[in-house]
Each structure stands twice: as C-alpha cells, then as structure tokens.
Amino acid sequence: MSTSIFDYFLIPSARGGDCMPSFPRKIATRWRYRKLCPPVAATAPKKVKNLLDSIKWDDKGLVVAIAQNVDTGAVLMQGFANREALEATFSSRKATFYSRSRSSLWTKGGTSSNYINVLDIFLDCDRDSVIYLGKPDGPTCHTGSETCYYTSVFDILEDSQKNKERLALTTLYSLETIISERKQEFETEQNGKPSWTRKLMHDNELLCSKIREEAEELARTLLDDEDGSRSASEMGDLLYHAMVLLKLKDVRMEDVLEVLRKRFSQSGIEEKNSR
C-alpha cells in the first residue's frame, strides 16, 4: 500500500476547510485543490519535518526515489533522495535527487531543461522508498530515450544478438507502438506483412465506419444486457480502431490521458462550458 505525502499537509484555505484534502476524498477534488496551494515546504514546515522523520532512511540517510509518468504510468527513472532532496522537491515541484557520486543534490532537467514536474509523491508501505508522480517535459534518459528502461532482459536471454531497444510499456502503449510501426510502413510504402491496421490507414471511410460500428456494438451490450466480458471485448475493438484514427491525426494516447487528467479539476458541466 502506498501513501501520498501531500495528503499529510492539510493547509487551511481562506474560505475555511483544507487547501489539500486528505485521502480518501475523490482524486478529482485533490487535483482541484492542489492547484490552489502554495509549495508545501513554505507553508507547513512542521508537518514536513514530522513526515520526513517518519521515513526509514538507510544508514547513509537515503531512500530509493522512482519517477513515474502521471499519465502513462511509465517508470521514468530511479535515483536516490535524502531529506534535502525531498524538501527541495516539495518546494520546487521538480524531481530532485541526491547524487551519491558527487555527494550533492541534483534536479532532473537542471542542465537539459527536461524537468519532471512533480504532481504528487507517494511513500511505500515500509516508508523506505518514494515515487515522484509527475509529468516530464521531455526525454528522461540521458541517452535521449523517453525512459531509462528500454532493455528487455527476456529479449537478451532469448536472443543474445538482439539489441533492439524496447521501452517497458503497458498493454495500451505496446499497442500504440505497433500501430505506429504500421503507420511508418504506410507512409514509406514498405511492403511489410499484410495487416488490418495498414488497410484501415489506406481507407478513411472504412476506418470511420468501423469506429461507428464498434461504438454501436458496445452500446448494445448495455441495452441488450449482455455479459460484462462482451462489453470488454467490444470496448477493446472500439479502442483499437480509435487509436488508429488518433495515430493518423498524430495524437498520442498520452495526450488524451492528459486531457482527462486536467478535467479532474472541474465538473463535467464546467468543462463543457469552457470549450
């Protein structure tokens, strides 16, 4: 079980109540109020100290600090943090670490401007590691890769000659990668293997008709009271075809998820009125 560090800081607002609501209030509420709050370290020094005192630092005063993309869930990098690094992250909202080789603090993006903008920090159940949950401004790895994790151990074990980089992706983003490869074949007119995805990319009318068809079939699972597994299957079909359309429009799934995250901060009616 993980715990959000920011949930410890209940700062009184000018209107009364708390600036940062604590768990388990709705995530949407936490996001909305958090945007209105000043940096934690500047407003709640006592709570910061008490929180830091509760962390199980190792014999060198460090904990493992993992940076994770708030929208994709991708693990971006892993480093170490001491008290000062966490305090700096609280106040700046930029992922800050402790360099064991240089014995000094460093902020990711301080040189490259590829910052990781921290939206929340989570403690693990033993309080000996933390997650910086945030939005990266650019590639995280010094190699230029999106994350520092792009070498599959199983790929190496299965084929010692295989050296193709492959990001550690969840199912949704693995599918997006495959669709991207088909789009590249489509644009460069490579022969490749015959595929349904490439066929859809060649025919906008076919693609749009499939999206409408799959949306209707998904809706029918509710109207006809079909089994939940049927709804999941139809949603999978709809999502796949929608992702092909998004790829043709050069829209990333991460962009879509970012839109959804930002909508957490307002009601559906408010969001519609703001369009």
PDB file of C-alpha atoms in Angstrom:
ATOM      1  CA  MET A   1       0.000   0.000   0.000  1.00  0.00           C
ATOM      2  CA  SER A   2       1.309   3.439  -0.884  1.00  0.00           C
ATOM      3  CA  THR A   3       0.610   6.761   0.782  1.00  0.00           C
ATOM      4  CA  SER A   4       0.591  10.188  -0.839  1.00  0.00           C
ATOM      5  CA  ILE A   5       2.935  12.508   1.033  1.00  0.00           C
ATOM      6  CA  PHE A   6       0.839  15.515   0.032  1.00  0.00           C
ATOM      7  CA  ASP A   7      -2.133  14.011   1.892  1.00  0.00           C
ATOM      8  CA  TYR A   8      -0.352  14.823   5.148  1.00  0.00           C
ATOM      9  CA  PHE A   9      -0.461  18.550   4.546  1.00  0.00           C
ATOM     10  CA  LEU A  10      -3.911  19.946   5.313  1.00  0.00           C
ATOM     11  CA  ILE A  11      -3.438  23.663   4.841  1.00  0.00           C
ATOM     12  CA  PRO A  12      -6.352  25.920   5.920  1.00  0.00           C
ATOM     13  CA  SER A  13      -7.800  27.852   3.000  1.00  0.00           C
ATOM     14  CA  ALA A  14      -9.087  31.407   3.080  1.00  0.00           C
ATOM     15  CA  ARG A  15     -12.632  30.097   2.755  1.00  0.00           C
ATOM     16  CA  GLY A  16     -12.235  27.680   5.611  1.00  0.00           C
ATOM     17  CA  GLY A  17     -11.573  23.973   5.365  1.00  0.00           C
ATOM     18  CA  ASP A  18      -8.465  22.424   3.945  1.00  0.00           C
ATOM     19  CA  CYS A  19      -6.444  23.504   0.944  1.00  0.00           C
ATOM     20  CA  MET A  20      -5.247  19.942   0.389  1.00  0.00           C
ATOM     21  CA  PRO A  21      -7.984  17.423   1.197  1.00  0.00           C
ATOM     22  CA  SER A  22      -6.759  14.094   2.554  1.00  0.00           C
ATOM     23  CA  PHE A  23      -7.415  10.610   1.266  1.00  0.00           C
ATOM     24  CA  PRO A  24      -9.904   9.085   0.631  1.00  0.00           C
ATOM     25  CA  ARG A  25     -11.669  12.086  -0.896  1.00  0.00           C
ATOM     26  CA  LYS A  26     -12.082  11.881  -4.651  1.00  0.00           C
ATOM     27  CA  ILE A  27      -8.919  12.237  -6.678  1.00  0.00           C
ATOM     28  CA  ALA A  28     -10.657  14.929  -8.699  1.00  0.00           C
ATOM     29  CA  THR A  29     -11.059  17.022  -5.572  1.00  0.00           C
ATOM     30  CA  ARG A  30      -7.422  16.540  -4.596  1.00  0.00           C
ATOM     31  CA  TRP A  31      -6.242  17.689  -8.006  1.00  0.00           C
ATOM     32  CA  ARG A  32      -8.504  20.742  -7.969  1.00  0.00           C
ATOM     33  CA  TYR A  33      -7.428  21.958  -4.550  1.00  0.00           C
ATOM     34  CA  ARG A  34      -3.780  21.132  -5.037  1.00  0.00           C
ATOM     35  CA  LYS A  35      -3.558  23.619  -7.892  1.00  0.00           C
ATOM     36  CA  LEU A  36      -4.522  26.392  -5.464  1.00  0.00           C
ATOM     37  CA  CYS A  37      -1.963  25.529  -2.814  1.00  0.00           C
ATOM     38  CA  PRO A  38       1.450  27.137  -2.272  1.00  0.00           C
ATOM     39  CA  PRO A  39       4.539  24.898  -2.139  1.00  0.00           C
ATOM     40  CA  VAL A  40       4.372  22.543   0.820  1.00  0.00           C
ATOM     41  CA  ALA A  41       7.748  23.304   2.380  1.00  0.00           C
ATOM     42  CA  ALA A  42       6.968  27.015   2.544  1.00  0.00           C
ATOM     43  CA  THR A  43       3.615  26.598   4.256  1.00  0.00           C
ATOM     44  CA  ALA A  44       3.862  23.588   6.555  1.00  0.00           C
ATOM     45  CA  PRO A  45       7.465  23.262   7.826  1.00  0.00           C
ATOM     46  CA  LYS A  46       6.452  21.370  10.974  1.00  0.00           C
ATOM     47  CA  LYS A  47       4.451  18.829   9.029  1.00  0.00           C
ATOM     48  CA  VAL A  48       7.299  18.437   6.571  1.00  0.00           C
ATOM     49  CA  LYS A  49       9.710  17.704   9.434  1.00  0.00           C
ATOM     50  CA  ASN A  50       7.340  15.210  11.059  1.00  0.00           C
ATOM     51  CA  LEU A  51       6.787  13.483   7.755  1.00  0.00           C
ATOM     52  CA  LEU A  52      10.494  13.282   6.966  1.00  0.00           C
ATOM     53  CA  ASP A  53      11.190  11.941  10.459  1.00  0.00           C
ATOM     54  CA  SER A  54       8.806   9.055   9.771  1.00  0.00           C
ATOM     55  CA  ILE A  55      10.689   7.885   6.677  1.00  0.00           C
ATOM     56  CA  LYS A  56      13.056   4.922   7.090  1.00  0.00           C
ATOM     57  CA  TRP A  57      16.294   6.333   5.728  1.00  0.00           C
ATOM     58  CA  ASP A  58      19.142   3.882   5.163  1.00  0.00           C
ATOM     59  CA  ASP A  59      22.459   4.130   7.009  1.00  0.00           C
ATOM     60  CA  LYS A  60      23.536   6.846   4.562  1.00  0.00           C
ATOM     61  CA  GLY A  61      20.356   8.852   5.005  1.00  0.00           C
ATOM     62  CA  LEU A  62      18.901   7.868   1.635  1.00  0.00           C
ATOM     63  CA  VAL A  63      15.798   6.265   0.160  1.00  0.00           C
ATOM     64  CA  VAL A  64      15.147   4.975  -3.337  1.00  0.00           C
ATOM     65  CA  ALA A  65      13.276   7.582  -5.403  1.00  0.00           C
ATOM     66  CA  ILE A  66      11.407   6.451  -8.517  1.00  0.00           C
ATOM     67  CA  ALA A  67       9.962   8.873 -11.064  1.00  0.00           C
ATOM     68  CA  GLN A  68       6.744   7.797 -12.781  1.00  0.00           C
ATOM     69  CA  ASN A  69       4.758   9.416 -15.591  1.00  0.00           C
ATOM     70  CA  VAL A  70       1.395  10.520 -14.178  1.00  0.00           C
ATOM     71  CA  ASP A  71      -0.432   9.906 -17.463  1.00  0.00           C
ATOM     72  CA  THR A  72       1.161   6.762 -18.901  1.00  0.00           C
ATOM     73  CA  GLY A  73       2.276   5.067 -15.692  1.00  0.00           C
ATOM     74  CA  ALA A  74       5.714   4.528 -17.248  1.00  0.00           C
ATOM     75  CA  VAL A  75       8.620   4.259 -14.826  1.00  0.00           C
ATOM     76  CA  LEU A  76      10.897   7.066 -15.998  1.00  0.00           C
ATOM     77  CA  MET A  77      13.988   6.635 -13.840  1.00  0.00           C
ATOM     78  CA  GLN A  78      15.290   5.617 -10.435  1.00  0.00           C
ATOM     79  CA  GLY A  79      17.630   7.530  -8.180  1.00  0.00           C
ATOM     80  CA  PHE A  80      18.125   8.289  -4.509  1.00  0.00           C
ATOM     81  CA  ALA A  81      16.878  11.064  -2.280  1.00  0.00           C
ATOM     82  CA  ASN A  82      17.850  12.379   1.138  1.00  0.00           C
ATOM     83  CA  ARG A  83      15.896  14.771   3.355  1.00  0.00           C
ATOM     84  CA  GLU A  84      17.142  17.818   1.496  1.00  0.00           C
ATOM     85  CA  ALA A  85      16.211  16.327  -1.881  1.00  0.00           C
ATOM     86  CA  LEU A  86      12.656  15.668  -0.729  1.00  0.00           C
ATOM     87  CA  GLU A  87      12.384  19.135   0.788  1.00  0.00           C
ATOM     88  CA  ALA A  88      13.602  20.632  -2.489  1.00  0.00           C
ATOM     89  CA  THR A  89      11.042  18.580  -4.403  1.00  0.00           C
ATOM     90  CA  PHE A  90       8.277  19.741  -2.039  1.00  0.00           C
ATOM     91  CA  SER A  91       9.116  23.386  -2.601  1.00  0.00           C
ATOM     92  CA  SER A  92      10.024  23.405  -6.305  1.00  0.00           C
ATOM     93  CA  ARG A  93       7.761  20.612  -7.558  1.00  0.00           C
ATOM     94  CA  LYS A  94      10.688  19.480  -9.718  1.00  0.00           C
ATOM     95  CA  ALA A  95      12.017  15.937  -9.204  1.00  0.00           C
ATOM     96  CA  THR A  96      15.189  16.353  -7.153  1.00  0.00           C
ATOM     97  CA  PHE A  97      17.625  13.601  -6.191  1.00  0.00           C
ATOM     98  CA  TYR A  98      20.848  13.065  -4.261  1.00  0.00           C
ATOM     99  CA  SER A  99      23.928  12.119  -6.262  1.00  0.00           C
ATOM    100  CA  ARG A 100      25.984   9.540  -4.372  1.00  0.00           C
ATOM    101  CA  SER A 101      28.989  10.030  -6.647  1.00  0.00           C
ATOM    102  CA  ARG A 102      29.025  13.828  -6.322  1.00  0.00           C
ATOM    103  CA  SER A 103      27.589  13.986  -2.801  1.00  0.00           C
ATOM    104  CA  SER A 104      25.201  16.748  -3.817  1.00  0.00           C
ATOM    105  CA  LEU A 105      21.617  17.416  -4.823  1.00  0.00           C
ATOM    106  CA  TRP A 106      20.628  17.479  -8.462  1.00  0.00           C
ATOM    107  CA  THR A 107      17.361  18.324 -10.171  1.00  0.00           C
ATOM    108  CA  LYS A 108      16.377  16.290 -13.213  1.00  0.00           C
ATOM    109  CA  GLY A 109      16.360  18.749 -16.114  1.00  0.00           C
ATOM    110  CA  GLY A 110      18.651  21.251 -14.427  1.00  0.00           C
ATOM    111  CA  THR A 111      21.007  21.030 -17.409  1.00  0.00           C
ATOM    112  CA  SER A 112      18.772  19.733 -20.207  1.00  0.00           C
ATOM    113  CA  SER A 113      15.534  21.500 -19.161  1.00  0.00           C
ATOM    114  CA  ASN A 114      13.837  18.094 -19.367  1.00  0.00           C
ATOM    115  CA  TYR A 115      12.288  18.525 -15.945  1.00  0.00           C
ATOM    116  CA  ILE A 116       9.931  16.096 -14.263  1.00  0.00           C
ATOM    117  CA  ASN A 117       7.136  18.246 -12.848  1.00  0.00           C
ATOM    118  CA  VAL A 118       6.014  16.518  -9.658  1.00  0.00           C
ATOM    119  CA  LEU A 119       2.264  16.436  -9.028  1.00  0.00           C
ATOM    120  CA  ASP A 120       2.361  14.017  -6.101  1.00  0.00           C
ATOM    121  CA  ILE A 121       4.784  11.956  -4.036  1.00  0.00           C
ATOM    122  CA  PHE A 122       3.985   8.506  -2.689  1.00  0.00           C
ATOM    123  CA  LEU A 123       5.580   6.517   0.129  1.00  0.00           C
ATOM    124  CA  ASP A 124       5.608   2.740   0.006  1.00  0.00           C
ATOM    125  CA  CYS A 125       4.177   0.626   2.839  1.00  0.00           C
ATOM    126  CA  ASP A 126       7.555   0.362   4.619  1.00  0.00           C
ATOM    127  CA  ARG A 127       8.342   4.041   4.119  1.00  0.00           C
ATOM    128  CA  ASP A 128      11.763   3.285   2.699  1.00  0.00           C
ATOM    129  CA  SER A 129      11.146   4.358  -0.902  1.00  0.00           C
ATOM    130  CA  VAL A 130       9.209   7.086  -2.694  1.00  0.00           C
ATOM    131  CA  ILE A 131       7.589   7.680  -6.063  1.00  0.00           C
ATOM    132  CA  TYR A 132       7.700  11.072  -7.728  1.00  0.00           C
ATOM    133  CA  LEU A 133       4.494  11.050  -9.755  1.00  0.00           C
ATOM    134  CA  GLY A 134       4.843  13.716 -12.402  1.00  0.00           C
ATOM    135  CA  LYS A 135       4.795  14.973 -15.954  1.00  0.00           C
ATOM    136  CA  PRO A 136       8.110  15.004 -17.853  1.00  0.00           C
ATOM    137  CA  ASP A 137       8.940  17.969 -20.068  1.00  0.00           C
ATOM    138  CA  GLY A 138      10.909  15.787 -22.466  1.00  0.00           C
ATOM    139  CA  PRO A 139      13.006  12.605 -22.611  1.00  0.00           C
ATOM    140  CA  THR A 140      14.075  11.448 -19.163  1.00  0.00           C
ATOM    141  CA  CYS A 141      17.115   9.322 -20.007  1.00  0.00           C
ATOM    142  CA  HIS A 142      20.453  10.988 -20.760  1.00  0.00           C
ATOM    143  CA  THR A 143      20.549   8.856 -23.931  1.00  0.00           C
ATOM    144  CA  GLY A 144      17.519  10.710 -25.261  1.00  0.00           C
ATOM    145  CA  SER A 145      15.159   7.821 -24.591  1.00  0.00           C
ATOM    146  CA  GLU A 146      11.725   8.529 -23.152  1.00  0.00           C
ATOM    147  CA  THR A 147      12.607   6.485 -20.053  1.00  0.00           C
ATOM    148  CA  CYS A 148      15.736   4.852 -18.666  1.00  0.00           C
ATOM    149  CA  TYR A 149      14.164   1.407 -19.066  1.00  0.00           C
ATOM    150  CA  TYR A 150      14.484   0.191 -22.645  1.00  0.00           C
ATOM    151  CA  THR A 151      16.466  -3.068 -22.360  1.00  0.00           C
ATOM    152  CA  SER A 152      14.393  -6.241 -22.027  1.00  0.00           C
ATOM    153  CA  VAL A 153      16.141  -8.999 -20.070  1.00  0.00           C
ATOM    154  CA  PHE A 154      13.962 -11.625 -21.749  1.00  0.00           C
ATOM    155  CA  ASP A 155      14.960 -10.313 -25.181  1.00  0.00           C
ATOM    156  CA  ILE A 156      18.615 -10.739 -24.220  1.00  0.00           C
ATOM    157  CA  LEU A 157      18.092 -14.246 -22.832  1.00  0.00           C
ATOM    158  CA  GLU A 158      16.086 -15.383 -25.846  1.00  0.00           C
ATOM    159  CA  ASP A 159      18.483 -13.914 -28.420  1.00  0.00           C
ATOM    160  CA  SER A 160      21.953 -12.799 -27.357  1.00  0.00           C
ATOM    161  CA  GLN A 161      22.362 -10.952 -30.679  1.00  0.00           C
ATOM    162  CA  LYS A 162      19.205  -8.963 -30.190  1.00  0.00           C
ATOM    163  CA  ASN A 163      19.969  -5.385 -29.265  1.00  0.00           C
ATOM    164  CA  LYS A 164      16.829  -3.556 -30.360  1.00  0.00           C
ATOM    165  CA  GLU A 165      15.672  -1.043 -27.780  1.00  0.00           C
ATOM    166  CA  ARG A 166      12.189  -1.677 -26.427  1.00  0.00           C
ATOM    167  CA  LEU A 167      10.581   0.507 -23.787  1.00  0.00           C
ATOM    168  CA  ALA A 168       8.911  -1.143 -20.808  1.00  0.00           C
ATOM    169  CA  LEU A 169       5.334  -0.430 -21.867  1.00  0.00           C
ATOM    170  CA  THR A 170       1.917  -1.451 -20.601  1.00  0.00           C
ATOM    171  CA  THR A 171      -0.555  -3.171 -22.926  1.00  0.00           C
ATOM    172  CA  LEU A 172      -2.133   0.068 -24.148  1.00  0.00           C
ATOM    173  CA  TYR A 173       1.176   1.656 -25.106  1.00  0.00           C
ATOM    174  CA  SER A 174       2.538  -1.547 -26.614  1.00  0.00           C
ATOM    175  CA  LEU A 175      -0.479  -1.482 -28.922  1.00  0.00           C
ATOM    176  CA  GLU A 176       0.193   2.165 -29.722  1.00  0.00           C
ATOM    177  CA  THR A 177       3.778   1.251 -30.660  1.00  0.00           C
ATOM    178  CA  ILE A 178       2.576  -1.457 -33.047  1.00  0.00           C
ATOM    179  CA  ILE A 179       0.132   0.979 -34.657  1.00  0.00           C
ATOM    180  CA  SER A 180       2.979   3.491 -35.013  1.00  0.00           C
ATOM    181  CA  GLU A 181       5.077   0.878 -36.821  1.00  0.00           C
ATOM    182  CA  ARG A 182       2.208   0.175 -39.214  1.00  0.00           C
ATOM    183  CA  LYS A 183       1.846   3.906 -39.843  1.00  0.00           C
ATOM    184  CA  GLN A 184       5.544   4.151 -40.681  1.00  0.00           C
ATOM    185  CA  GLU A 185       5.165   1.278 -43.158  1.00  0.00           C
ATOM    186  CA  PHE A 186       2.105   3.015 -44.599  1.00  0.00           C
ATOM    187  CA  GLU A 187       3.907   6.345 -45.027  1.00  0.00           C
ATOM    188  CA  THR A 188       7.088   4.854 -46.509  1.00  0.00           C
ATOM    189  CA  GLU A 189       5.170   2.346 -48.637  1.00  0.00           C
ATOM    190  CA  GLN A 190       7.191  -0.523 -47.225  1.00  0.00           C
ATOM    191  CA  ASN A 191       5.880  -3.929 -48.191  1.00  0.00           C
ATOM    192  CA  GLY A 192       5.848  -5.420 -44.709  1.00  0.00           C
ATOM    193  CA  LYS A 193       3.229  -8.010 -43.787  1.00  0.00           C
ATOM    194  CA  PRO A 194      -0.400  -7.527 -44.829  1.00  0.00           C
ATOM    195  CA  SER A 195      -2.261  -6.065 -41.874  1.00  0.00           C
ATOM    196  CA  TRP A 196      -5.721  -4.809 -40.989  1.00  0.00           C
ATOM    197  CA  THR A 197      -4.196  -1.699 -39.454  1.00  0.00           C
ATOM    198  CA  ARG A 198      -2.490  -0.691 -42.695  1.00  0.00           C
ATOM    199  CA  LYS A 199      -5.709  -1.350 -44.605  1.00  0.00           C
ATOM    200  CA  LEU A 200      -7.583   0.982 -42.256  1.00  0.00           C
ATOM    201  CA  MET A 201      -4.952   3.659 -42.748  1.00  0.00           C
ATOM    202  CA  HIS A 202      -5.444   3.471 -46.502  1.00  0.00           C
ATOM    203  CA  ASP A 203      -9.204   3.976 -46.239  1.00  0.00           C
ATOM    204  CA  ASN A 204     -10.567   6.747 -44.004  1.00  0.00           C
ATOM    205  CA  GLU A 205     -14.173   5.856 -44.799  1.00  0.00           C
ATOM    206  CA  LEU A 206     -13.597   2.247 -43.735  1.00  0.00           C
ATOM    207  CA  LEU A 207     -11.883   3.324 -40.529  1.00  0.00           C
ATOM    208  CA  CYS A 208     -14.626   5.776 -39.559  1.00  0.00           C
ATOM    209  CA  SER A 209     -17.349   3.240 -40.345  1.00  0.00           C
ATOM    210  CA  LYS A 210     -15.620   0.679 -38.098  1.00  0.00           C
ATOM    211  CA  ILE A 211     -15.438   3.175 -35.233  1.00  0.00           C
ATOM    212  CA  ARG A 212     -19.161   3.905 -35.551  1.00  0.00           C
ATOM    213  CA  GLU A 213     -19.904   0.185 -35.816  1.00  0.00           C
ATOM    214  CA  GLU A 214     -17.859  -0.746 -32.737  1.00  0.00           C
ATOM    215  CA  ALA A 215     -19.365   2.121 -30.719  1.00  0.00           C
ATOM    216  CA  GLU A 216     -22.853   0.878 -31.562  1.00  0.00           C
ATOM    217  CA  GLU A 217     -21.937  -2.699 -30.623  1.00  0.00           C
ATOM    218  CA  LEU A 218     -20.552  -1.519 -27.293  1.00  0.00           C
ATOM    219  CA  ALA A 219     -23.766   0.398 -26.576  1.00  0.00           C
ATOM    220  CA  ARG A 220     -25.828  -2.675 -27.451  1.00  0.00           C
ATOM    221  CA  THR A 221     -24.115  -4.691 -24.718  1.00  0.00           C
ATOM    222  CA  LEU A 222     -25.820  -2.416 -22.185  1.00  0.00           C
ATOM    223  CA  LEU A 223     -29.175  -2.155 -23.924  1.00  0.00           C
ATOM    224  CA  ASP A 224     -29.313  -5.917 -24.500  1.00  0.00           C
ATOM    225  CA  ASP A 225     -27.974  -6.709 -21.008  1.00  0.00           C
ATOM    226  CA  GLU A 226     -25.082  -8.764 -22.367  1.00  0.00           C
ATOM    227  CA  ASP A 227     -22.307 -10.277 -20.275  1.00  0.00           C
ATOM    228  CA  GLY A 228     -19.537  -7.992 -18.996  1.00  0.00           C
ATOM    229  CA  SER A 229     -16.920  -9.905 -20.974  1.00  0.00           C
ATOM    230  CA  ARG A 230     -18.801  -8.946 -24.129  1.00  0.00           C
ATOM    231  CA  SER A 231     -18.625  -5.272 -23.143  1.00  0.00           C
ATOM    232  CA  ALA A 232     -14.885  -5.609 -22.548  1.00  0.00           C
ATOM    233  CA  SER A 233     -14.433  -7.228 -25.959  1.00  0.00           C
ATOM    234  CA  GLU A 234     -16.394  -4.529 -27.777  1.00  0.00           C
ATOM    235  CA  MET A 235     -14.569  -1.783 -25.884  1.00  0.00           C
ATOM    236  CA  GLY A 236     -11.278  -3.357 -26.937  1.00  0.00           C
ATOM    237  CA  ASP A 237     -12.372  -3.255 -30.581  1.00  0.00           C
ATOM    238  CA  LEU A 238     -13.546   0.348 -30.292  1.00  0.00           C
ATOM    239  CA  LEU A 239     -10.379   1.462 -28.533  1.00  0.00           C
ATOM    240  CA  TYR A 240      -8.139  -0.162 -31.127  1.00  0.00           C
ATOM    241  CA  HIS A 241      -9.910   1.473 -34.080  1.00  0.00           C
ATOM    242  CA  ALA A 242      -9.996   4.838 -32.287  1.00  0.00           C
ATOM    243  CA  MET A 243      -6.253   4.569 -31.660  1.00  0.00           C
ATOM    244  CA  VAL A 244      -5.645   4.027 -35.370  1.00  0.00           C
ATOM    245  CA  LEU A 245      -7.556   7.246 -36.070  1.00  0.00           C
ATOM    246  CA  LEU A 246      -5.559   9.091 -33.412  1.00  0.00           C
ATOM    247  CA  LYS A 247      -2.302   7.892 -34.950  1.00  0.00           C
ATOM    248  CA  LEU A 248      -3.360   9.205 -38.351  1.00  0.00           C
ATOM    249  CA  LYS A 249      -4.017  12.546 -36.654  1.00  0.00           C
ATOM    250  CA  ASP A 250      -0.627  12.361 -34.870  1.00  0.00           C
ATOM    251  CA  VAL A 251      -2.351  12.399 -31.479  1.00  0.00           C
ATOM    252  CA  ARG A 252      -0.746  10.322 -28.720  1.00  0.00           C
ATOM    253  CA  MET A 253      -2.689   8.352 -26.124  1.00  0.00           C
ATOM    254  CA  GLU A 254      -0.682  10.291 -23.563  1.00  0.00           C
ATOM    255  CA  ASP A 255      -2.238  13.487 -24.928  1.00  0.00           C
ATOM    256  CA  VAL A 256      -5.711  12.013 -24.457  1.00  0.00           C
ATOM    257  CA  LEU A 257      -4.967  10.922 -20.897  1.00  0.00           C
ATOM    258  CA  GLU A 258      -3.573  14.354 -20.094  1.00  0.00           C
ATOM    259  CA  VAL A 259      -6.858  15.892 -21.239  1.00  0.00           C
ATOM    260  CA  LEU A 260      -8.750  13.521 -18.941  1.00  0.00           C
ATOM    261  CA  ARG A 261      -6.445  14.302 -16.014  1.00  0.00           C
ATOM    262  CA  LYS A 262      -6.941  18.021 -16.436  1.00  0.00           C
ATOM    263  CA  ARG A 263     -10.687  17.516 -16.491  1.00  0.00           C
ATOM    264  CA  PHE A 264     -10.465  16.068 -12.975  1.00  0.00           C
ATOM    265  CA  SER A 265     -10.225  19.658 -11.787  1.00  0.00           C
ATOM    266  CA  GLN A 266     -13.730  20.670 -12.848  1.00  0.00           C
ATOM    267  CA  SER A 267     -17.202  19.261 -13.169  1.00  0.00           C
ATOM    268  CA  GLY A 268     -18.449  17.928 -16.481  1.00  0.00           C
ATOM    269  CA  ILE A 269     -20.788  20.900 -16.887  1.00  0.00           C
ATOM    270  CA  GLU A 270     -17.974  23.379 -16.207  1.00  0.00           C
ATOM    271  CA  GLU A 271     -15.712  21.568 -18.661  1.00  0.00           C
ATOM    272  CA  LYS A 272     -18.302  21.684 -21.443  1.00  0.00           C
ATOM    273  CA  ASN A 273     -18.929  25.378 -20.852  1.00  0.00           C
ATOM    274  CA  SER A 274     -15.189  26.086 -21.128  1.00  0.00           C
ATOM    275  CA  ARG A 275     -14.875  24.598 -24.624  1.00  0.00           C
TER     276      ARG A 275
END
